[in-house]
Amino acid sequence: MTDVALIINGQRREAPSTFGVVNPATGEVHAQAPECTPELLDEAFAAAAAAQPAWRKDEAARREALKAAANAMMAAADTIGPVLTAEQGKPLASAKMECFAMGYWFNYYADLEIPRQVIQDDKRAYAEVVRRPMGVVAAITPWNFPLVLAAWKIGPALLAGNTMVLKPSPYTPRATLMMAEVLSQVLPAGVLNAVSGGDELGKWMTSHPTPRKISFTGSVNTGRHVYASAAPDLKRVTLELGGNDAAILLDDVDPAAIAEKLYQGAFDNSGQICSAIKRVYAPESIYDEVVDALAARVSMARVGNGMDEGVELGPIQNKPQFERVKGLVADALSGGAIPATGGRPMEGPGYFFEPTVLVGAVEGSRIVDEEQFGPALPVMKYRDVDEAISRANATNFGLSGSVWSNDIERAGAVAEQLECGTAWVNAHVALGPHQPFGGFKTSGVGIENGPWGLEGFTELQVQYRARK
Ligand code: NAD
């Protein structure tokens, strides 16, 4: 038995069995979640398909429902926030912020115009390009931001007139099921269904005949499987995948002045952000100052159980990821890198790793070439800016990047040369519902957020009316 349930056709549904959910701050199973069976998944897709014809008909009702969904999520922050912290590890304030962010995203979509464009209006014809819903969407999310990343999918998919079956990561299923239960109070039955289970549940979803669209956020490797699984039915896909973002500092920056922003860009959510800073390139002339300023800030970070007051960084979310970060740092150290701060797992229970800044790490080492997705950051030295740009771009990832300078124009000219979906100047992880987000190269297929994200949940249709 478990307190959370699958949400199918607006109803709580028990599953025949449950699986344990670990609290990463303790390393112990703290709760259970329902294990969805193939039969229950069929029911979820059937409910979504049955709800769609009525849902797609009334745009005004959809907008009203999205507004109600926004209010419901914001009102539920105190209830869902602690559940998210317990399973994900993040500080309680950040967990509650996720609920508010869902509200923010839903409100944005409630007001977003669904584009129509007249392309011909003459004697021969009136022709318009319109956007039609796809049908049922299968949505799959990772464990770093289970709620807000679901909102990136639910908001536009529902506005466009689709219905959905949503699956969270098996590491963080409970907050999502609670969220779907809250939303079931304000959405018609079957519009949003939520199921939980292991990775195989994701495979059943992507190969299921009902959904016409798969919206996936997760790792590059799983993204490849999802893409392949969508191919036989030519299902539409959006894949938001991993990143290995570079931050390039120009020689006119004041290291102390930007240390806080660099720290947040790299270490927020304990570094478990797809578009976090994962490599820093600093010019030789200020390299030591950059390392000192960043290490000073990072060493002051308050690490602990996300439920404790004042904690800034929680644990790494799960054991395999903890082992991975530990392995990447150990590999860097054995290759000659030196910790300016941190470098080791922390004493005691849970998956805590010291926030780490590494000097002397090199391209070709795993911590630089791979996505660490954790609280460990290599800071590397460069001689001239062109070299920094080519090193930043020398990766198969292309999610985002940033350039830091007191001269915005100069930084902008460098940022334009980054091969990635978002190129920030004097910022990193600055995101919003109006701002398209997606990756170059292996960081993704398709776009989320803004009108571009909405289009990803539609089919383009030409409405052509002959006049003679
Ligand atoms: P993951 O790929 O292991 O899992 C993501 C989701 O896919 C989970 O719900 C999982 O159960 C499911 N899944 C696993 N195998 C599947 C399969 N064969 N078919 C269908 N679904 C399957 O990723 P993760 O470890 O949960 O998340 C971390 C990764 O996500 C990082 O690489 C990170 O960069 C990326 N991420 C990307 C974005 C973005 O917007 N670009 C945002 C957050 C995280």
XYZ file of C-alpha atoms and ligand atoms in Angstrom:
512
model
C 0.000 0.000 0.000
C 1.074 3.556 -0.588
C -0.462 6.972 -0.015
C 0.094 8.045 -3.618
C -1.745 6.388 -6.514
C -1.724 6.267 -10.276
C -4.053 8.905 -11.717
C -6.093 7.391 -14.531
C -9.239 8.984 -15.953
C -9.346 11.455 -13.078
C -9.346 8.687 -10.481
C -6.806 7.364 -7.988
C -5.912 3.822 -9.027
C -3.986 1.355 -6.906
C -1.471 -0.901 -8.639
C -1.022 -4.574 -7.708
C 2.459 -3.841 -6.370
C 4.639 -0.967 -5.239
C 8.328 -0.091 -5.327
C 10.522 1.653 -2.768
C 11.538 5.295 -3.104
C 14.831 6.299 -1.491
C 15.417 9.555 0.351
C 18.850 10.568 -0.954
C 19.612 12.505 2.231
C 19.494 9.247 4.220
C 20.038 6.554 1.592
C 16.981 4.734 3.005
C 13.690 3.739 1.372
C 11.265 6.258 2.892
C 8.086 5.597 0.930
C 6.452 3.495 -1.752
C 5.070 4.263 -5.202
C 2.685 2.233 -7.388
C 4.155 -0.023 -10.070
C 2.036 0.479 -13.196
C 1.304 -2.701 -15.162
C 0.890 -2.883 -18.963
C -2.881 -3.278 -18.430
C -3.094 -0.128 -16.308
C -0.987 1.725 -18.878
C -3.469 0.626 -21.563
C -6.244 2.068 -19.405
C -4.359 5.344 -19.033
C -3.873 5.698 -22.785
C -7.499 4.706 -23.409
C -8.665 7.373 -20.940
C -6.479 9.988 -22.634
C -7.774 9.010 -26.078
C -11.401 9.072 -24.905
C -10.998 12.522 -23.325
C -9.330 14.134 -26.318
C -12.246 14.779 -28.735
C -14.139 16.900 -26.198
C -10.963 18.561 -24.884
C -9.822 19.692 -28.308
C -13.147 21.345 -29.088
C -13.269 24.202 -26.593
C -10.209 26.445 -26.548
C -11.704 28.878 -24.026
C -12.389 26.020 -21.616
C -8.802 24.813 -21.995
C -7.476 28.248 -21.100
C -9.722 28.420 -18.051
C -8.605 24.947 -16.990
C -4.932 25.935 -17.310
C -5.525 28.962 -15.104
C -7.245 26.792 -12.535
C -4.336 24.351 -12.773
C -1.892 27.189 -12.084
C -3.792 28.235 -8.976
C -4.129 24.661 -7.776
C -0.384 24.020 -8.055
C 0.555 27.199 -6.256
C -1.902 26.371 -3.482
C -0.404 22.863 -3.191
C 3.220 24.025 -2.721
C 3.202 23.424 1.051
C 1.846 19.893 0.616
C 3.855 18.740 -2.382
C 7.111 20.602 -1.591
C 8.145 18.340 1.328
C 7.347 15.225 -0.725
C 9.599 16.475 -3.508
C 12.406 17.267 -1.071
C 12.136 13.831 0.523
C 12.513 11.989 -2.769
C 14.662 14.421 -4.773
C 16.867 15.925 -2.070
C 16.619 19.598 -3.029
C 16.104 22.276 -0.355
C 12.462 22.694 0.675
C 12.319 26.291 -0.597
C 13.445 25.115 -4.053
C 10.928 22.273 -3.980
C 8.111 24.706 -3.241
C 9.455 26.979 -5.976
C 8.938 24.121 -8.432
C 5.229 24.128 -7.593
C 5.091 27.894 -8.105
C 7.051 27.571 -11.343
C 4.436 25.111 -12.594
C 1.823 27.767 -11.900
C 3.895 30.366 -13.716
C 4.241 28.129 -16.781
C 0.529 27.209 -16.807
C -0.482 30.871 -16.599
C 1.820 31.693 -19.496
C 0.255 29.018 -21.688
C -3.268 29.919 -20.590
C -2.717 33.262 -22.351
C -0.521 32.221 -25.270
C -2.025 32.692 -28.699
C -2.238 29.603 -30.896
C -0.756 30.917 -34.134
C -2.731 31.177 -37.381
C -1.209 32.714 -40.471
C -2.963 33.820 -43.638
C -0.691 32.901 -46.547
C -3.006 33.726 -49.435
C -6.003 35.989 -49.783
C -6.734 36.751 -53.422
C -9.180 35.993 -56.211
C -8.162 32.371 -56.412
C -8.221 31.361 -52.770
C -8.096 32.111 -49.090
C -5.406 29.983 -47.449
C -4.427 29.865 -43.835
C -1.877 27.867 -41.870
C -3.335 26.633 -38.606
C -2.144 24.383 -35.793
C -4.062 21.252 -34.860
C -3.557 19.019 -31.823
C -1.808 15.703 -32.340
C -3.960 13.551 -30.077
C -2.452 11.773 -27.097
C 1.017 12.702 -25.840
C 3.339 10.383 -23.912
C 5.503 12.513 -21.607
C 8.564 11.180 -19.785
C 10.563 13.211 -17.254
C 13.886 12.872 -15.353
C 14.606 13.141 -11.630
C 16.249 16.563 -11.363
C 13.150 18.792 -11.772
C 10.212 16.370 -11.861
C 7.539 19.065 -11.567
C 8.761 22.009 -13.574
C 9.921 19.863 -16.478
C 6.480 18.226 -16.513
C 4.942 21.721 -16.698
C 7.024 22.452 -19.809
C 5.115 19.588 -21.432
C 1.667 19.732 -19.800
C 1.098 23.469 -20.427
C 1.642 23.575 -24.200
C 0.314 20.063 -24.871
C -2.970 20.762 -23.120
C -3.354 24.275 -24.550
C -2.987 22.831 -28.056
C -5.835 20.396 -27.371
C -3.918 17.199 -26.687
C -4.341 14.894 -23.721
C -1.478 13.181 -21.918
C -0.059 10.219 -20.077
C 2.896 11.362 -17.938
C 5.605 9.197 -16.401
C 8.122 10.541 -13.871
C 11.499 8.972 -13.130
C 11.358 5.929 -10.855
C 13.666 7.887 -8.502
C 11.130 10.713 -8.053
C 7.607 9.390 -8.712
C 5.656 10.664 -5.731
C 5.558 14.448 -6.203
C 4.399 13.935 -9.802
C 1.569 11.593 -8.797
C 0.474 14.079 -6.131
C 0.605 16.890 -8.671
C -1.542 14.906 -11.116
C -4.034 14.217 -8.329
C -4.232 17.934 -7.532
C -4.735 18.731 -11.211
C -7.405 16.038 -11.553
C -9.615 18.330 -9.433
C -9.515 21.063 -12.094
C -9.093 19.158 -15.384
C -11.705 16.968 -17.077
C -11.210 13.235 -16.423
C -8.619 11.638 -18.683
C -6.957 14.848 -19.851
C -3.892 14.292 -17.664
C -3.047 10.763 -16.535
C 0.061 9.904 -14.493
C 1.701 6.509 -14.107
C 4.815 5.378 -12.250
C 7.104 2.398 -12.540
C 10.567 1.464 -13.736
C 12.399 2.332 -16.927
C 10.556 -0.466 -18.755
C 7.332 1.501 -18.278
C 8.956 4.222 -20.411
C 9.624 1.651 -23.133
C 6.023 0.459 -23.054
C 4.897 4.053 -23.452
C 7.123 4.915 -26.403
C 6.165 1.745 -28.282
C 2.446 1.979 -27.398
C 0.158 2.437 -30.429
C -1.951 5.247 -28.907
C 0.328 8.273 -28.461
C 1.124 10.331 -31.534
C 3.805 12.357 -29.784
C 6.557 11.558 -27.312
C 7.914 14.412 -25.270
C 11.015 13.208 -23.461
C 13.493 14.853 -21.100
C 16.465 12.828 -19.930
C 19.885 11.560 -20.896
C 21.315 11.386 -24.408
C 21.552 7.642 -24.209
C 17.911 7.107 -23.292
C 16.975 9.743 -25.883
C 18.473 7.525 -28.570
C 16.299 4.598 -27.434
C 13.207 6.795 -27.381
C 13.940 8.094 -30.887
C 14.335 4.547 -32.204
C 11.210 3.375 -30.438
C 9.188 6.203 -32.011
C 10.372 5.380 -35.524
C 8.139 2.421 -36.510
C 4.946 4.484 -36.036
C 6.655 7.738 -37.102
C 5.563 9.266 -33.805
C 6.617 12.879 -33.375
C 9.312 13.401 -30.764
C 10.795 16.174 -28.740
C 13.974 15.161 -26.950
C 15.491 17.457 -24.318
C 18.769 15.789 -23.462
C 22.024 16.390 -21.665
C 24.559 19.176 -21.853
C 28.181 20.003 -21.126
C 27.881 23.772 -20.950
C 30.981 25.931 -21.066
C 31.282 29.333 -19.380
C 33.960 31.470 -21.020
C 35.293 34.328 -18.895
C 36.881 37.243 -20.754
C 39.922 39.009 -19.305
C 38.081 42.118 -18.142
C 35.790 40.430 -15.607
C 36.090 40.947 -11.893
C 36.271 37.364 -10.558
C 34.936 38.313 -7.130
C 31.954 40.121 -8.679
C 30.830 37.131 -10.754
C 31.715 34.335 -8.325
C 28.202 34.158 -6.872
C 26.549 33.894 -10.291
C 29.061 31.288 -11.454
C 28.459 29.308 -8.272
C 24.708 29.363 -8.812
C 25.035 28.522 -12.502
C 27.185 25.500 -11.738
C 26.026 24.251 -8.326
C 22.293 25.019 -8.000
C 20.330 21.791 -7.547
C 23.740 20.296 -6.649
C 24.857 20.665 -10.263
C 22.008 18.452 -11.472
C 20.707 20.817 -14.133
C 20.898 19.962 -17.825
C 22.036 23.497 -18.627
C 24.289 24.053 -15.607
C 27.836 25.349 -16.115
C 29.872 22.161 -16.447
C 33.202 23.633 -17.602
C 34.759 27.049 -16.927
C 37.350 28.574 -19.269
C 39.282 31.436 -17.651
C 42.092 33.489 -19.247
C 45.598 32.889 -17.900
C 45.868 36.482 -16.687
C 43.093 36.082 -14.079
C 42.970 32.285 -13.732
C 44.224 32.154 -10.141
C 41.858 34.908 -9.027
C 38.910 33.128 -10.673
C 39.744 29.868 -8.952
C 40.217 31.572 -5.581
C 36.965 33.555 -5.797
C 34.931 30.564 -6.950
C 36.483 28.156 -4.453
C 35.848 30.645 -1.649
C 32.141 30.792 -2.506
C 31.778 27.071 -3.140
C 33.508 26.129 0.125
C 30.926 28.206 2.011
C 27.939 26.377 0.484
C 25.713 24.888 3.161
C 25.238 21.246 2.189
C 22.711 19.049 3.957
C 19.262 17.517 4.192
C 16.941 19.701 2.119
C 14.445 19.770 4.995
C 16.931 21.589 7.254
C 16.722 25.370 7.483
C 19.340 27.287 5.523
C 20.596 24.372 3.412
C 21.672 25.512 -0.068
C 22.691 22.218 -1.649
C 21.081 18.841 -1.057
C 22.561 15.421 -1.769
C 23.177 13.918 -5.187
C 19.809 12.439 -6.087
C 20.588 8.743 -6.365
C 23.298 6.188 -5.682
C 24.351 5.453 -9.288
C 24.696 9.187 -9.935
C 26.633 9.616 -6.674
C 28.992 6.807 -7.703
C 29.365 8.370 -11.125
C 30.328 11.805 -9.783
C 32.698 10.146 -7.285
C 34.278 8.201 -10.168
C 34.644 11.241 -12.422
C 36.338 13.267 -9.676
C 38.635 10.362 -8.735
C 39.544 9.950 -12.411
C 40.353 13.676 -12.698
C 42.486 13.593 -9.551
C 44.407 10.551 -10.748
C 45.003 12.409 -14.033
C 46.695 15.305 -12.229
C 43.793 17.631 -11.378
C 43.840 19.229 -7.936
C 40.806 20.240 -5.864
C 40.775 23.959 -5.067
C 37.982 22.971 -2.717
C 36.122 19.722 -2.048
C 36.995 16.539 -3.894
C 35.551 13.844 -1.631
C 32.295 12.203 -0.619
C 31.043 13.518 2.720
C 30.960 11.477 5.914
C 27.688 9.989 7.097
C 24.562 8.606 5.475
C 23.078 9.832 2.201
C 24.621 10.680 -1.127
C 26.489 13.823 -0.160
C 29.550 14.948 -2.086
C 31.683 17.959 -1.205
C 31.041 20.814 -3.665
C 34.209 20.641 -5.703
C 36.246 23.010 -7.855
C 39.053 21.356 -9.830
C 42.139 23.014 -11.276
C 44.382 21.357 -13.822
C 41.719 19.116 -15.372
C 42.275 18.656 -19.092
C 40.298 17.879 -22.221
C 40.397 14.163 -22.763
C 39.599 13.507 -19.089
C 36.105 12.302 -18.276
C 35.160 15.222 -15.996
C 35.738 17.625 -18.904
C 34.450 15.545 -21.808
C 31.379 13.965 -20.180
C 28.356 15.453 -18.468
C 29.123 15.222 -14.735
C 25.624 16.299 -13.605
C 26.804 16.861 -10.051
C 28.595 19.282 -7.713
C 32.074 19.134 -9.288
C 33.375 21.787 -11.678
C 36.619 21.900 -13.688
C 38.100 25.384 -14.211
C 40.509 25.497 -17.142
C 43.011 28.039 -18.412
C 43.084 29.483 -21.931
C 45.502 31.759 -23.844
C 43.325 33.485 -26.448
C 39.596 33.756 -26.941
C 39.467 31.858 -30.242
C 41.088 28.930 -28.513
C 38.482 29.100 -25.721
C 35.639 29.166 -28.257
C 36.945 26.168 -30.150
C 37.476 24.215 -26.911
C 33.969 25.123 -25.742
C 32.543 23.885 -29.059
C 34.654 20.716 -29.230
C 31.911 18.483 -27.874
C 28.927 16.556 -29.189
C 26.748 18.379 -26.663
C 25.225 21.739 -27.586
C 22.663 22.695 -24.975
C 23.806 26.125 -23.790
C 26.814 28.235 -22.863
C 27.778 31.615 -21.493
C 30.319 34.409 -21.885
C 31.240 36.744 -19.031
C 32.624 40.253 -19.483
C 32.163 43.889 -18.465
C 31.801 44.655 -22.158
C 28.455 43.250 -23.280
C 29.145 43.813 -26.996
C 32.470 42.026 -26.842
C 30.914 39.149 -24.911
C 28.002 39.035 -27.331
C 30.356 38.634 -30.287
C 31.943 35.637 -28.568
C 28.568 34.207 -27.538
C 27.446 34.251 -31.175
C 30.176 31.752 -31.953
C 28.986 29.164 -29.434
C 27.363 26.100 -30.994
C 24.460 25.679 -28.597
C 20.747 26.336 -28.185
C 21.104 29.190 -25.695
C 24.101 31.534 -25.483
C 23.957 33.761 -22.405
C 26.016 36.841 -21.604
C 26.704 37.418 -17.902
C 24.101 34.824 -16.926
C 23.611 31.066 -16.982
C 20.441 28.988 -16.491
C 18.304 32.095 -17.119
C 15.102 30.459 -18.378
C 11.455 31.365 -18.725
C 8.233 30.077 -20.261
C 8.498 32.623 -23.118
C 12.049 31.589 -24.007
C 12.588 28.644 -26.376
C 14.871 25.957 -24.992
C 16.560 23.182 -26.934
C 19.905 21.796 -27.892
C 22.229 21.609 -30.870
C 23.907 18.299 -31.788
C 23.185 15.441 -29.364
C 21.625 17.745 -26.751
C 18.229 17.378 -28.296
C 15.646 17.269 -31.020
C 12.981 19.957 -31.072
C 12.254 22.865 -28.779
C 10.344 23.439 -25.562
C 8.784 26.669 -24.241
C 7.391 29.743 -25.915
C 5.347 29.560 -29.117
C 8.040 27.245 -30.512
C 7.358 24.749 -27.720
C 3.627 24.981 -28.368
C 4.169 24.230 -32.061
C 5.928 21.012 -31.057
C 2.605 19.720 -29.734
C 0.727 20.506 -32.956
C 0.459 19.386 -36.525
C 0.567 22.111 -39.140
C -2.552 22.198 -41.295
C -3.259 24.281 -44.386
C -6.868 25.437 -44.638
C -7.404 26.221 -48.308
C -10.668 27.627 -49.603
C -10.936 28.016 -53.360
C -12.769 31.120 -54.539
C -13.365 30.133 -58.103
P 17.305 9.039 -17.928
O 17.484 9.172 -19.378
O 17.975 7.944 -17.215
O 15.768 8.910 -17.551
C 14.810 9.871 -17.949
C 13.458 9.216 -17.997
O 13.421 8.218 -19.018
C 13.050 8.505 -16.725
O 11.676 8.756 -16.477
C 13.288 7.038 -17.057
O 12.494 6.146 -16.306
C 12.896 7.007 -18.514
N 13.466 5.908 -19.300
C 14.576 5.185 -19.053
N 14.807 4.300 -20.044
C 13.816 4.481 -20.941
C 13.517 3.896 -22.205
N 14.280 2.950 -22.754
N 12.417 4.339 -22.870
C 11.656 5.323 -22.378
N 11.898 5.918 -21.179
C 12.963 5.505 -20.474
O 17.741 10.477 -17.336
P 17.878 10.890 -15.817
O 19.096 10.246 -15.274
O 16.561 10.713 -15.140
O 18.106 12.464 -15.970
C 19.346 13.053 -16.114
C 19.593 13.440 -17.561
O 18.525 14.266 -18.031
C 20.838 14.282 -17.737
O 21.560 13.848 -18.865
C 20.299 15.684 -17.957
O 21.165 16.530 -18.643
C 19.057 15.400 -18.716
N 18.132 16.538 -18.611
C 17.893 17.289 -19.735
C 17.071 18.402 -19.650
C 16.773 19.254 -20.845
O 15.763 19.969 -20.823
N 17.565 19.250 -21.890
C 16.480 18.743 -18.433
C 16.761 17.956 -17.327
C 17.583 16.848 -17.435
